[in-house]
């Protein structure tokens, strides 16, 4: 009776069954009241006892149950509930101490970086937005996530406005200061790349990406009627020849492809001049076409003939064209691949699928996945 009275006194929200083999109600756990049901088939002893509780608390409570030694001199439901309470309080104190050390470490590093480099930080300091200004006066931002076990756990790069290749170096760092120092180094090293990309934007009719950012390494530009060129720069080596693909009907792209291949064999890529000058020379052009109302139809004609839109949700433009000169229909690769895959008789080979053009019936070969 003494143990029953003690349980009812210390845990008044637990109600026993008439034979005291089932206790139902609620207890306070991690500063909140949670429903719980405890089966004690051999009450007052804990042999064969079991607990039912909310799923989100089950892991913690089961962990405490496994560490509790049934069969000791103090064995009993009341003693177990007191043990459960004490372990939870101990864990809370440990977490509080951990948070204090975490805050102290983060604030120390932010102070060393200087307030001019801190844009925002969440209240618990687990998410930071830092910035630096480059030699051109452009602001670059870096979002960092801080794990609870920092500095044992590494910070994560959550947001960055530079090419993805930068993550390889940033993810190697183990401290906020280390990540930010590498970030600043990368900003300086990408200056030639951003300058080359800006020259392409200002000298050409850029149709993709629609809203270029500092992350982008590719640009799709109009070079003729129904013909565009996809140029992908290497941010780590912008002086070398970029990856170049021509998009449009085969009969329209072949002259440009031949011109570029012949001149690359004859004179090669000149690393002493700009990307724009190199491309104009290889294509045999005086200048790139510029956007105007007369040329606007060149883009409109490129709408996908399956979904009848120019851009998908991810801003992808149509890049597959039917080679039938009487058709010249444009398609998003994903739209065309899905169209072909819906026909069981269409053939697949490696990462390609072939099928009939939805507009004219001409045979088309299409990648199943975008590269």
GROMACS .gro file of C-alpha atoms in nm, residues 40-49 75-77:
model
   13
   40UNK     CA    1   0.256  -0.426  -1.464
   41UNK     CA    2   0.134  -0.788  -1.463
   42UNK     CA    3   0.334  -0.869  -1.143
   43UNK     CA    4   0.269  -0.546  -0.952
   44UNK     CA    5   0.430  -0.424  -0.733
   45UNK     CA    6   0.725  -0.581  -0.921
   46UNK     CA    7   0.829  -0.474  -1.272
   47UNK     CA    8   0.891  -0.817  -1.421
   48UNK     CA    9   0.732  -0.827  -1.767
   49UNK     CA   10   0.621  -0.462  -1.756
   75UNK     CA   11   1.266  -0.239  -0.790
   76UNK     CA   12   0.911  -0.111  -0.831
   77UNK     CA   13   0.692   0.109  -1.045
   0.00000   0.00000   0.00000
